[in-house]
GROMACS .gro file of C-alpha atoms in nm:
model
  444
    1MET     CA    1   3.155   0.810  -0.919
    2ALA     CA    2   3.352   0.711  -1.238
    3VAL     CA    3   3.456   0.343  -1.250
    4LYS     CA    4   3.620   0.138  -1.506
    5ALA     CA    5   3.336  -0.016  -1.803
    6LYS     CA    6   3.365  -0.343  -1.962
    7ARG     CA    7   3.485  -0.359  -2.322
    8LEU     CA    8   3.220  -0.367  -2.555
    9PHE     CA    9   3.205  -0.381  -2.932
   10VAL     CA   10   2.873  -0.240  -3.116
   11CYS     CA   11   2.752  -0.288  -3.454
   12SER     CA   12   2.689   0.022  -3.638
   13ASP     CA   13   2.398  -0.146  -3.853
   14CYS     CA   14   2.207  -0.332  -3.613
   15GLY     CA   15   2.362  -0.286  -3.260
   16GLY     CA   16   2.449  -0.630  -3.150
   17THR     CA   17   2.709  -0.637  -2.919
   18ALA     CA   18   3.037  -0.846  -2.874
   19PRO     CA   19   3.240  -0.852  -2.578
   20THR     CA   20   3.558  -0.858  -2.832
   21TRP     CA   21   3.627  -0.751  -3.170
   22ARG     CA   22   3.580  -0.952  -3.476
   23GLY     CA   23   3.542  -0.889  -3.886
   24GLN     CA   24   3.179  -0.976  -3.913
   25CYS     CA   25   2.881  -0.909  -3.656
   26PRO     CA   26   2.763  -1.233  -3.494
   27ARG     CA   27   2.405  -1.079  -3.512
   28CYS     CA   28   2.349  -0.940  -3.869
   29GLY     CA   29   2.656  -1.066  -4.050
   30ALA     CA   30   2.765  -0.749  -4.179
   31TRP     CA   31   3.151  -0.704  -4.240
   32ASN     CA   32   3.365  -0.440  -4.035
   33THR     CA   33   3.059  -0.239  -3.812
   34LEU     CA   34   3.180  -0.371  -3.518
   35THR     CA   35   3.357  -0.051  -3.306
   36GLU     CA   36   3.447  -0.008  -2.952
   37LYS     CA   37   3.220   0.195  -2.717
   38LEU     CA   38   3.433   0.261  -2.429
   39GLY     CA   39   3.588   0.579  -2.286
   40SER     CA   40   3.775   0.624  -1.980
   41SER     CA   41   3.566   0.911  -1.921
   42ARG     CA   42   3.242   0.702  -1.898
   43VAL     CA   43   3.028   0.636  -1.611
   44ALA     CA   44   2.917   0.289  -1.600
   45SER     CA   45   2.560   0.224  -1.545
   46PRO     CA   46   2.483  -0.047  -1.281
   47ASP     CA   47   2.496  -0.370  -1.460
   48GLY     CA   48   2.850  -0.257  -1.566
   49LEU     CA   49   2.772  -0.151  -1.919
   50PRO     CA   50   2.873   0.231  -2.005
   51SER     CA   51   2.569   0.426  -1.941
   52GLY     CA   52   2.359   0.580  -2.228
   53LEU     CA   53   2.480   0.331  -2.484
   54PRO     CA   54   2.179   0.161  -2.678
   55ILE     CA   55   2.196  -0.215  -2.735
   56VAL     CA   56   1.967  -0.448  -2.802
   57LEU     CA   57   1.742  -0.528  -2.554
   58GLY     CA   58   1.693  -0.884  -2.628
   59GLU     CA   59   2.069  -0.982  -2.611
   60HIS     CA   60   2.130  -0.783  -2.248
   61PRO     CA   61   2.208  -1.062  -2.031
   62GLY     CA   62   1.969  -0.956  -1.764
   63ALA     CA   63   1.980  -0.933  -1.371
   64ASP     CA   64   1.970  -1.294  -1.182
   65PHE     CA   65   1.862  -1.108  -0.866
   66LYS     CA   66   1.597  -1.339  -0.690
   67PRO     CA   67   1.380  -1.220  -0.398
   68PHE     CA   68   1.463  -1.334  -0.048
   69PRO     CA   69   1.174  -1.404   0.204
   70THR     CA   70   1.130  -1.124   0.480
   71GLY     CA   71   1.006  -1.372   0.749
   72ILE     CA   72   0.689  -1.250   0.739
   73GLU     CA   73   0.446  -1.425   0.475
   74GLY     CA   74   0.200  -1.131   0.402
   75LEU     CA   75   0.467  -0.912   0.376
   76ASP     CA   76   0.622  -1.142   0.075
   77ARG     CA   77   0.320  -1.135  -0.052
   78VAL     CA   78   0.261  -0.775  -0.062
   79LEU     CA   79   0.623  -0.695  -0.200
   80GLY     CA   80   0.568  -0.980  -0.477
   81GLY     CA   81   0.817  -1.278  -0.329
   82GLY     CA   82   1.027  -1.030  -0.092
   83LEU     CA   83   1.288  -0.770  -0.103
   84THR     CA   84   1.500  -0.782  -0.436
   85PRO     CA   85   1.869  -0.711  -0.432
   86GLY     CA   86   1.947  -0.388  -0.533
   87GLY     CA   87   1.607  -0.258  -0.518
   88ALA     CA   88   1.483   0.025  -0.346
   89VAL     CA   89   1.153   0.033  -0.087
   90LEU     CA   90   0.987   0.341   0.058
   91LEU     CA   91   0.783   0.330   0.346
   92GLY     CA   92   0.537   0.626   0.456
   93GLY     CA   93   0.325   0.698   0.758
   94GLU     CA   94   0.218   0.880   1.027
   95PRO     CA   95   0.432   0.914   1.319
   96GLY     CA   96   0.411   0.692   1.583
   97ILE     CA   97   0.184   0.471   1.360
   98GLY     CA   98   0.501   0.151   1.359
   99LYS     CA   99   0.687   0.214   1.089
  100SER     CA  100   1.005   0.179   1.319
  101THR     CA  101   0.883  -0.102   1.492
  102LEU     CA  102   0.794  -0.275   1.155
  103LEU     CA  103   1.136  -0.261   1.009
  104LEU     CA  104   1.351  -0.337   1.339
  105GLN     CA  105   1.121  -0.670   1.332
  106LEU     CA  106   1.224  -0.716   0.933
  107ALA     CA  107   1.560  -0.675   0.986
  108GLY     CA  108   1.574  -0.888   1.276
  109LEU     CA  109   1.400  -1.166   1.100
  110ALA     CA  110   1.651  -1.115   0.814
  111ALA     CA  111   1.950  -1.116   1.019
  112ALA     CA  112   1.806  -1.450   1.197
  113ALA     CA  113   1.782  -1.587   0.859
  114GLY     CA  114   2.128  -1.541   0.827
  115ARG     CA  115   2.145  -1.244   0.608
  116ARG     CA  116   2.397  -0.896   0.693
  117VAL     CA  117   2.169  -0.662   0.788
  118VAL     CA  118   2.238  -0.267   0.846
  119TYR     CA  119   1.995  -0.045   1.036
  120VAL     CA  120   2.116   0.311   0.979
  121SER     CA  121   1.912   0.560   1.250
  122GLY     CA  122   1.924   0.936   1.219
  123GLU     CA  123   1.635   0.944   1.460
  124GLU     CA  124   1.736   0.753   1.766
  125SER     CA  125   2.061   0.653   1.909
  126LEU     CA  126   2.181   0.303   1.985
  127PRO     CA  127   2.075   0.245   2.322
  128GLN     CA  128   1.740   0.347   2.212
  129LEU     CA  129   1.766   0.103   1.917
  130LYS     CA  130   1.913  -0.167   2.153
  131SER     CA  131   1.656  -0.117   2.416
  132ARG     CA  132   1.349  -0.133   2.145
  133GLY     CA  133   1.531  -0.443   2.000
  134GLU     CA  134   1.530  -0.649   2.323
  135ARG     CA  135   1.163  -0.539   2.377
  136LEU     CA  136   1.099  -0.690   2.029
  137GLY     CA  137   1.355  -0.995   2.068
  138VAL     CA  138   1.526  -0.911   1.717
  139LEU     CA  139   1.877  -0.866   1.845
  140HIS     CA  140   2.097  -1.134   1.651
  141GLU     CA  141   2.462  -1.154   1.545
  142GLY     CA  142   2.375  -1.000   1.200
  143LEU     CA  143   2.214  -0.751   1.290
  144LEU     CA  144   2.439  -0.438   1.276
  145ALA     CA  145   2.342  -0.079   1.388
  146ALA     CA  146   2.466   0.295   1.323
  147SER     CA  147   2.319   0.619   1.448
  148THR     CA  148   2.434   0.880   1.212
  149THR     CA  149   2.252   1.172   1.013
  150ASP     CA  150   2.521   1.167   0.745
  151ALA     CA  151   2.429   1.053   0.382
  152GLY     CA  152   2.775   0.969   0.302
  153ALA     CA  153   2.795   0.682   0.615
  154THR     CA  154   2.529   0.513   0.406
  155VAL     CA  155   2.675   0.540   0.044
  156ASP     CA  156   2.970   0.382   0.214
  157ILE     CA  157   2.783   0.132   0.401
  158LEU     CA  158   2.580   0.044   0.088
  159GLY     CA  159   2.913   0.041  -0.124
  160ALA     CA  160   3.105  -0.221   0.143
  161ASN     CA  161   3.246  -0.512   0.050
  162PRO     CA  162   3.115  -0.771   0.112
  163ALA     CA  163   2.758  -0.570   0.096
  164PRO     CA  164   2.494  -0.614   0.354
  165ASP     CA  165   2.206  -0.783   0.225
  166LEU     CA  166   1.966  -0.510   0.359
  167VAL     CA  167   2.014  -0.158   0.446
  168ILE     CA  168   1.742   0.047   0.608
  169LEU     CA  169   1.758   0.400   0.637
  170ASP     CA  170   1.571   0.562   0.921
  171SER     CA  171   1.435   0.805   0.774
  172VAL     CA  172   1.529   0.999   0.482
  173GLN     CA  173   1.450   1.332   0.637
  174THR     CA  174   1.696   1.344   0.889
  175MET     CA  175   2.000   1.263   0.644
  176HIS     CA  176   2.242   1.550   0.520
  177ALA     CA  177   2.428   1.524   0.215
  178ALA     CA  178   2.718   1.737   0.207
  179GLY     CA  179   2.790   1.998  -0.055
  180VAL     CA  180   2.406   2.052  -0.102
  181GLU     CA  181   2.279   2.374   0.001
  182GLY     CA  182   1.957   2.307   0.254
  183ALA     CA  183   1.868   2.190   0.623
  184ALA     CA  184   1.816   1.787   0.671
  185GLY     CA  185   1.471   1.740   0.512
  186SER     CA  186   1.437   2.004   0.303
  187VAL     CA  187   1.342   1.902  -0.088
  188SER     CA  188   1.681   1.960  -0.183
  189GLN     CA  189   1.830   1.747   0.053
  190VAL     CA  190   1.600   1.484   0.045
  191ARG     CA  191   1.649   1.449  -0.338
  192ALA     CA  192   2.037   1.467  -0.263
  193VAL     CA  193   2.015   1.200  -0.005
  194ALA     CA  194   1.795   0.949  -0.175
  195ALA     CA  195   1.938   1.026  -0.526
  196ALA     CA  196   2.279   0.918  -0.379
  197CYS     CA  197   2.141   0.652  -0.159
  198VAL     CA  198   1.952   0.469  -0.448
  199GLU     CA  199   2.249   0.459  -0.688
  200ALA     CA  200   2.472   0.312  -0.455
  201ALA     CA  201   2.187   0.032  -0.409
  202LYS     CA  202   2.149  -0.025  -0.783
  203ARG     CA  203   2.523  -0.057  -0.804
  204GLY     CA  204   2.539  -0.318  -0.538
  205ASP     CA  205   2.360  -0.628  -0.428
  206ALA     CA  206   2.190  -0.475  -0.110
  207CYS     CA  207   1.815  -0.401  -0.079
  208LEU     CA  208   1.728  -0.057   0.053
  209VAL     CA  209   1.436   0.064   0.282
  210LEU     CA  210   1.396   0.400   0.310
  211VAL     CA  211   1.166   0.564   0.573
  212GLY     CA  212   0.973   0.863   0.499
  213HIS     CA  213   0.796   1.116   0.692
  214VAL     CA  214   0.413   1.252   0.566
  215THR     CA  215   0.266   1.567   0.569
  216LYS     CA  216  -0.023   1.690   0.764
  217ASP     CA  217  -0.240   1.565   0.484
  218GLY     CA  218  -0.078   1.189   0.498
  219GLN     CA  219   0.126   1.274   0.164
  220ILE     CA  220   0.473   1.161   0.187
  221ALA     CA  221   0.699   1.471   0.266
  222GLY     CA  222   0.968   1.583  -0.001
  223PRO     CA  223   0.971   1.620  -0.343
  224LYS     CA  224   0.734   1.344  -0.579
  225LEU     CA  225   1.049   1.255  -0.729
  226LEU     CA  226   1.110   1.007  -0.427
  227GLU     CA  227   0.872   0.802  -0.465
  228HIS     CA  228   0.945   0.784  -0.866
  229MET     CA  229   1.312   0.727  -0.785
  230VAL     CA  230   1.229   0.421  -0.591
  231ASP     CA  231   1.122   0.066  -0.694
  232THR     CA  232   0.805   0.007  -0.430
  233VAL     CA  233   0.626   0.242  -0.233
  234LEU     CA  234   0.428   0.115   0.122
  235TYR     CA  235   0.251   0.300   0.329
  236LEU     CA  236   0.158   0.198   0.664
  237GLU     CA  237  -0.176   0.341   0.804
  238GLY     CA  238  -0.457   0.304   1.098
  239GLU     CA  239  -0.598   0.462   1.411
  240ARG     CA  240  -0.309   0.469   1.708
  241ARG     CA  241  -0.584   0.477   1.913
  242HIS     CA  242  -0.648   0.131   1.732
  243LEU     CA  243  -0.504  -0.206   1.750
  244PHE     CA  244  -0.453  -0.253   1.385
  245ARG     CA  245  -0.271  -0.122   1.100
  246ILE     CA  246  -0.306  -0.142   0.717
  247LEU     CA  247   0.036  -0.197   0.497
  248ARG     CA  248  -0.074  -0.071   0.138
  249VAL     CA  249   0.129  -0.050  -0.194
  250LEU     CA  250   0.108   0.241  -0.375
  251LYS     CA  251   0.394   0.098  -0.639
  252ASN     CA  252   0.574  -0.181  -0.750
  253ARG     CA  253   0.804  -0.263  -0.989
  254PHE     CA  254   0.795  -0.632  -0.885
  255GLY     CA  255   0.456  -0.752  -0.813
  256PRO     CA  256   0.124  -0.629  -0.749
  257THR     CA  257   0.007  -0.243  -0.673
  258ASP     CA  258  -0.319  -0.346  -0.518
  259GLU     CA  259  -0.236  -0.542  -0.236
  260LEU     CA  260  -0.252  -0.509   0.113
  261LEU     CA  261  -0.136  -0.664   0.469
  262VAL     CA  262  -0.351  -0.643   0.806
  263MET     CA  263  -0.162  -0.616   1.108
  264GLU     CA  264  -0.187  -0.604   1.490
  265MET     CA  265  -0.001  -0.409   1.743
  266ARG     CA  266   0.087  -0.599   2.016
  267GLU     CA  267   0.352  -0.608   2.285
  268ALA     CA  268   0.580  -0.798   2.080
  269GLY     CA  269   0.561  -0.592   1.782
  270LEU     CA  270   0.346  -0.628   1.448
  271CYS     CA  271   0.158  -0.948   1.388
  272GLU     CA  272  -0.018  -1.015   1.066
  273VAL     CA  273  -0.361  -1.102   1.084
  274PRO     CA  274  -0.415  -1.423   0.943
  275ASP     CA  275  -0.721  -1.395   0.843
  276PRO     CA  276  -0.864  -1.055   0.802
  277SER     CA  277  -1.217  -1.109   0.653
  278THR     CA  278  -1.393  -1.076   0.978
  279PHE     CA  279  -1.174  -0.878   1.176
  280PHE     CA  280  -1.297  -0.550   1.172
  281LEU     CA  281  -1.680  -0.643   1.264
  282GLY     CA  282  -1.590  -0.666   1.637
  283ASP     CA  283  -1.833  -0.753   1.878
  284ARG     CA  284  -2.168  -0.616   1.667
  285ASP     CA  285  -2.510  -0.650   1.758
  286PRO     CA  286  -2.718  -0.732   1.446
  287ALA     CA  287  -3.087  -0.627   1.631
  288VAL     CA  288  -2.964  -0.277   1.687
  289SER     CA  289  -3.121  -0.052   1.406
  290GLY     CA  290  -2.880   0.140   1.159
  291SER     CA  291  -2.610  -0.110   1.134
  292ALA     CA  292  -2.529  -0.308   0.785
  293VAL     CA  293  -2.237  -0.548   0.693
  294VAL     CA  294  -2.085  -0.473   0.351
  295MET     CA  295  -1.831  -0.708   0.171
  296ALA     CA  296  -1.610  -0.432   0.082
  297MET     CA  297  -1.286  -0.488  -0.158
  298GLU     CA  298  -0.962  -0.325  -0.047
  299GLY     CA  299  -0.706  -0.423  -0.325
  300ARG     CA  300  -0.733  -0.786  -0.401
  301ARG     CA  301  -0.938  -0.878  -0.044
  302PRO     CA  302  -1.253  -0.899   0.030
  303PHE     CA  303  -1.349  -0.739   0.366
  304ALA     CA  304  -1.707  -0.781   0.599
  305VAL     CA  305  -1.738  -0.404   0.758
  306GLU     CA  306  -1.965  -0.305   0.950
  307VAL     CA  307  -2.157   0.035   0.820
  308GLN     CA  308  -2.320   0.266   1.061
  309ALA     CA  309  -2.569   0.522   1.052
  310LEU     CA  310  -2.746   0.710   1.310
  311ALA     CA  311  -3.077   0.929   1.207
  312ALA     CA  312  -3.201   1.127   1.462
  313LYS     CA  313  -3.421   1.451   1.464
  314SER     CA  314  -3.248   1.791   1.426
  315PHE     CA  315  -3.293   2.125   1.628
  316LEU     CA  316  -3.082   2.279   1.356
  317ALA     CA  317  -3.144   2.533   1.104
  318MET     CA  318  -2.905   2.308   0.852
  319PRO     CA  319  -2.917   1.966   0.952
  320ARG     CA  320  -2.593   1.831   1.034
  321ARG     CA  321  -2.402   1.551   0.831
  322ALA     CA  322  -2.072   1.395   0.927
  323ALA     CA  323  -1.899   1.069   0.837
  324LEU     CA  324  -1.599   0.885   0.994
  325GLY     CA  325  -1.403   0.671   0.769
  326LEU     CA  326  -1.606   0.738   0.462
  327ASP     CA  327  -1.618   1.022   0.200
  328VAL     CA  328  -1.882   1.308   0.339
  329GLY     CA  329  -1.905   1.425  -0.014
  330ARG     CA  330  -2.034   1.043  -0.066
  331LEU     CA  331  -2.283   1.055   0.216
  332HIS     CA  332  -2.455   1.384   0.082
  333LEU     CA  333  -2.465   1.241  -0.251
  334LEU     CA  334  -2.668   0.920  -0.094
  335LEU     CA  335  -2.885   1.123   0.114
  336ALA     CA  336  -3.002   1.344  -0.175
  337VAL     CA  337  -3.051   1.020  -0.378
  338LEU     CA  338  -3.260   0.867  -0.103
  339GLU     CA  339  -3.473   1.191  -0.051
  340LYS     CA  340  -3.537   1.218  -0.431
  341ARG     CA  341  -3.618   0.859  -0.528
  342LEU     CA  342  -3.797   0.717  -0.205
  343ARG     CA  343  -3.954   1.081  -0.143
  344LEU     CA  344  -3.803   1.096   0.234
  345ASN     CA  345  -3.806   1.391   0.404
  346LEU     CA  346  -3.431   1.424   0.576
  347GLY     CA  347  -3.459   1.790   0.568
  348GLN     CA  348  -3.504   1.809   0.981
  349THR     CA  349  -3.298   1.519   1.068
  350ASP     CA  350  -2.921   1.478   1.129
  351ILE     CA  351  -2.737   1.180   0.986
  352TYR     CA  352  -2.468   1.035   1.131
  353ALA     CA  353  -2.222   0.747   0.928
  354LYS     CA  354  -1.924   0.559   1.016
  355LEU     CA  355  -1.720   0.242   0.951
  356GLY     CA  356  -1.674   0.017   1.238
  357GLY     CA  357  -1.320  -0.061   1.362
  358GLY     CA  358  -1.188   0.287   1.260
  359LEU     CA  359  -1.145   0.165   0.899
  360LYS     CA  360  -1.111   0.425   0.607
  361ILE     CA  361  -1.236   0.273   0.285
  362ALA     CA  362  -1.328   0.441  -0.066
  363ASP     CA  363  -1.490   0.142  -0.234
  364PRO     CA  364  -1.790   0.244  -0.443
  365GLY     CA  365  -1.971  -0.096  -0.366
  366LEU     CA  366  -2.014   0.033   0.007
  367ASP     CA  367  -2.314   0.264  -0.118
  368LEU     CA  368  -2.581   0.006  -0.114
  369GLY     CA  369  -2.487  -0.087   0.262
  370ILE     CA  370  -2.475   0.328   0.352
  371ALA     CA  371  -2.835   0.336   0.190
  372ALA     CA  372  -2.936   0.018   0.394
  373ALA     CA  373  -2.780   0.158   0.731
  374VAL     CA  374  -2.923   0.501   0.683
  375LEU     CA  375  -3.298   0.337   0.622
  376SER     CA  376  -3.287   0.110   0.921
  377SER     CA  377  -3.182   0.381   1.166
  378PHE     CA  378  -3.461   0.631   0.994
  379TYR     CA  379  -3.721   0.383   1.030
  380ASP     CA  380  -3.571   0.235   1.327
  381ARG     CA  381  -3.598  -0.121   1.233
  382PRO     CA  382  -3.311  -0.370   1.259
  383LEU     CA  383  -3.177  -0.513   0.883
  384PRO     CA  384  -3.243  -0.931   0.856
  385ALA     CA  385  -3.006  -1.123   1.096
  386GLY     CA  386  -2.710  -1.238   0.857
  387ALA     CA  387  -2.758  -0.975   0.529
  388VAL     CA  388  -2.467  -0.868   0.395
  389PHE     CA  389  -2.450  -0.541   0.103
  390TRP     CA  390  -2.261  -0.418  -0.193
  391GLY     CA  391  -2.339  -0.250  -0.480
  392GLU     CA  392  -2.273   0.110  -0.633
  393VAL     CA  393  -2.601   0.397  -0.645
  394ASP     CA  394  -2.643   0.609  -0.909
  395LEU     CA  395  -2.789   0.920  -0.915
  396SER     CA  396  -3.098   0.793  -1.012
  397GLY     CA  397  -3.139   0.544  -0.776
  398ARG     CA  398  -3.010   0.265  -0.966
  399ILE     CA  399  -2.799   0.036  -0.829
  400ARG     CA  400  -2.477  -0.085  -1.008
  401PRO     CA  401  -2.281  -0.441  -0.987
  402ALA     CA  402  -1.928  -0.352  -0.772
  403ALA     CA  403  -1.602  -0.447  -0.897
  404ALA     CA  404  -1.463  -0.787  -0.831
  405GLN     CA  405  -1.862  -0.950  -0.789
  406ASP     CA  406  -1.757  -1.294  -0.796
  407THR     CA  407  -1.437  -1.259  -0.541
  408ARG     CA  408  -1.701  -1.102  -0.296
  409LEU     CA  409  -1.996  -1.344  -0.328
  410LYS     CA  410  -1.782  -1.624  -0.313
  411GLN     CA  411  -1.629  -1.478   0.017
  412ALA     CA  412  -1.992  -1.365   0.155
  413GLU     CA  413  -2.069  -1.784   0.116
  414ARG     CA  414  -1.747  -1.889   0.268
  415LEU     CA  415  -1.865  -1.666   0.590
  416GLY     CA  416  -2.229  -1.815   0.613
  417TYR     CA  417  -2.411  -1.471   0.545
  418GLY     CA  418  -2.716  -1.458   0.388
  419PRO     CA  419  -2.946  -1.307   0.277
  420ILE     CA  420  -2.687  -1.184   0.022
  421ILE     CA  421  -2.805  -0.814  -0.147
  422SER     CA  422  -2.644  -0.707  -0.415
  423PRO     CA  423  -2.781  -0.565  -0.776
  424ASP     CA  424  -2.638  -0.952  -0.903
  425ALA     CA  425  -2.604  -1.184  -0.654
  426GLY     CA  426  -2.726  -1.485  -0.855
  427LYS     CA  427  -3.024  -1.706  -0.914
  428GLY     CA  428  -3.261  -1.754  -0.603
  429ARG     CA  429  -3.130  -1.480  -0.417
  430PRO     CA  430  -3.266  -1.129  -0.353
  431LYS     CA  431  -3.216  -0.912  -0.642
  432ALA     CA  432  -3.208  -0.525  -0.561
  433ASP     CA  433  -3.180  -0.345  -0.912
  434ASN     CA  434  -3.255   0.031  -0.784
  435LEU     CA  435  -3.348   0.204  -0.411
  436GLY     CA  436  -3.738   0.093  -0.447
  437ASP     CA  437  -3.668  -0.261  -0.413
  438LEU     CA  438  -3.393  -0.215  -0.131
  439ALA     CA  439  -3.724  -0.083   0.061
  440ARG     CA  440  -3.878  -0.333  -0.026
  441LEU     CA  441  -3.675  -0.584   0.052
  442LEU     CA  442  -3.583  -0.478   0.372
  443PHE     CA  443  -3.918  -0.299   0.541
  444SER     CA  444  -4.167  -0.453   0.327
   0.00000   0.00000   0.00000
């Protein structure tokens, strides 16, 4: 959309700018070097200046957009302070995981705070939206809704005067852009719809939240360009048969990219878990063999999680190896190291390993806990009560310190765990530099 750009005079020597013509450049002092850079056909950029025109970056007036709170303290922390006017957020997640529930709660909280919110749904009718809003208790005067699959209608909403503070588009794969070939959800349509909506948001003061479907392997559907076009990419994950959900930040231009938020699904919607440090332990029985507590890191947050292992005699030609919540390839690697370095005979033993609570974690610091749980089940001897583990196991059997050692240690001390077993646990604590040390500490 072509708009009238502001008058701008640029110095041909230094690139300095001035709003009006003058004989001398205010930046470098050169005479008769200011020329007007304005054409009626030039398309204005989101800040009102002609697009493609280079200027001195340090002299740009900048933007005074301050994020506004979402009403969910943990979500503000994840986003880097809240929702930024003119920003675009992409939320992905599996079907039924709670994306629409979370966003309708977010819309209701923003409306209750006096902001003008528009929830555009291409998947649900207005009666369905109202029914869910009544159940969640989020219906307020400032919460507007539209049920349409026309991308042009969403662009008009974003460009309205006055513009809404927050526009939620659920979902980008259900929208159809006129004049673009392909059915809704195709690569060409997703690209066109996202480009039009993000551009409209950038030109105004509305924060745009897009909902994205995911493929069967968990990736956000559509072209990868979709994730590059937005400022923030969030992913909501969890087991639908469990009550917890984890909101991860995959990209964030306004804040950290290694944050996460743990939430619990209740009748009133998704609620933040205030202290998730021990949330995933559940009713753990420390007297049972094959169970180890690991201080794992997810983003910047330490979690005490339970690693479970079961070693049972195999009646198959090739023993089974299975893992839930863990990388099965990493399990195979650890079993090979245990067999080689500790001279164990695991060739006729089925080994099963999982993380309690339905978690999925790829932290290398889990290695030591997995090894301890496998040894505990193999010898059928429970680990010391209150013991906590972390460390990365090399192919040589050596145990390396895991990342964020100090953070894990402080959290373990705060939660009262002991003994703390890691390669660098500090003075006066058991030290495990290799798997032989681990076996002696646990079973000598």
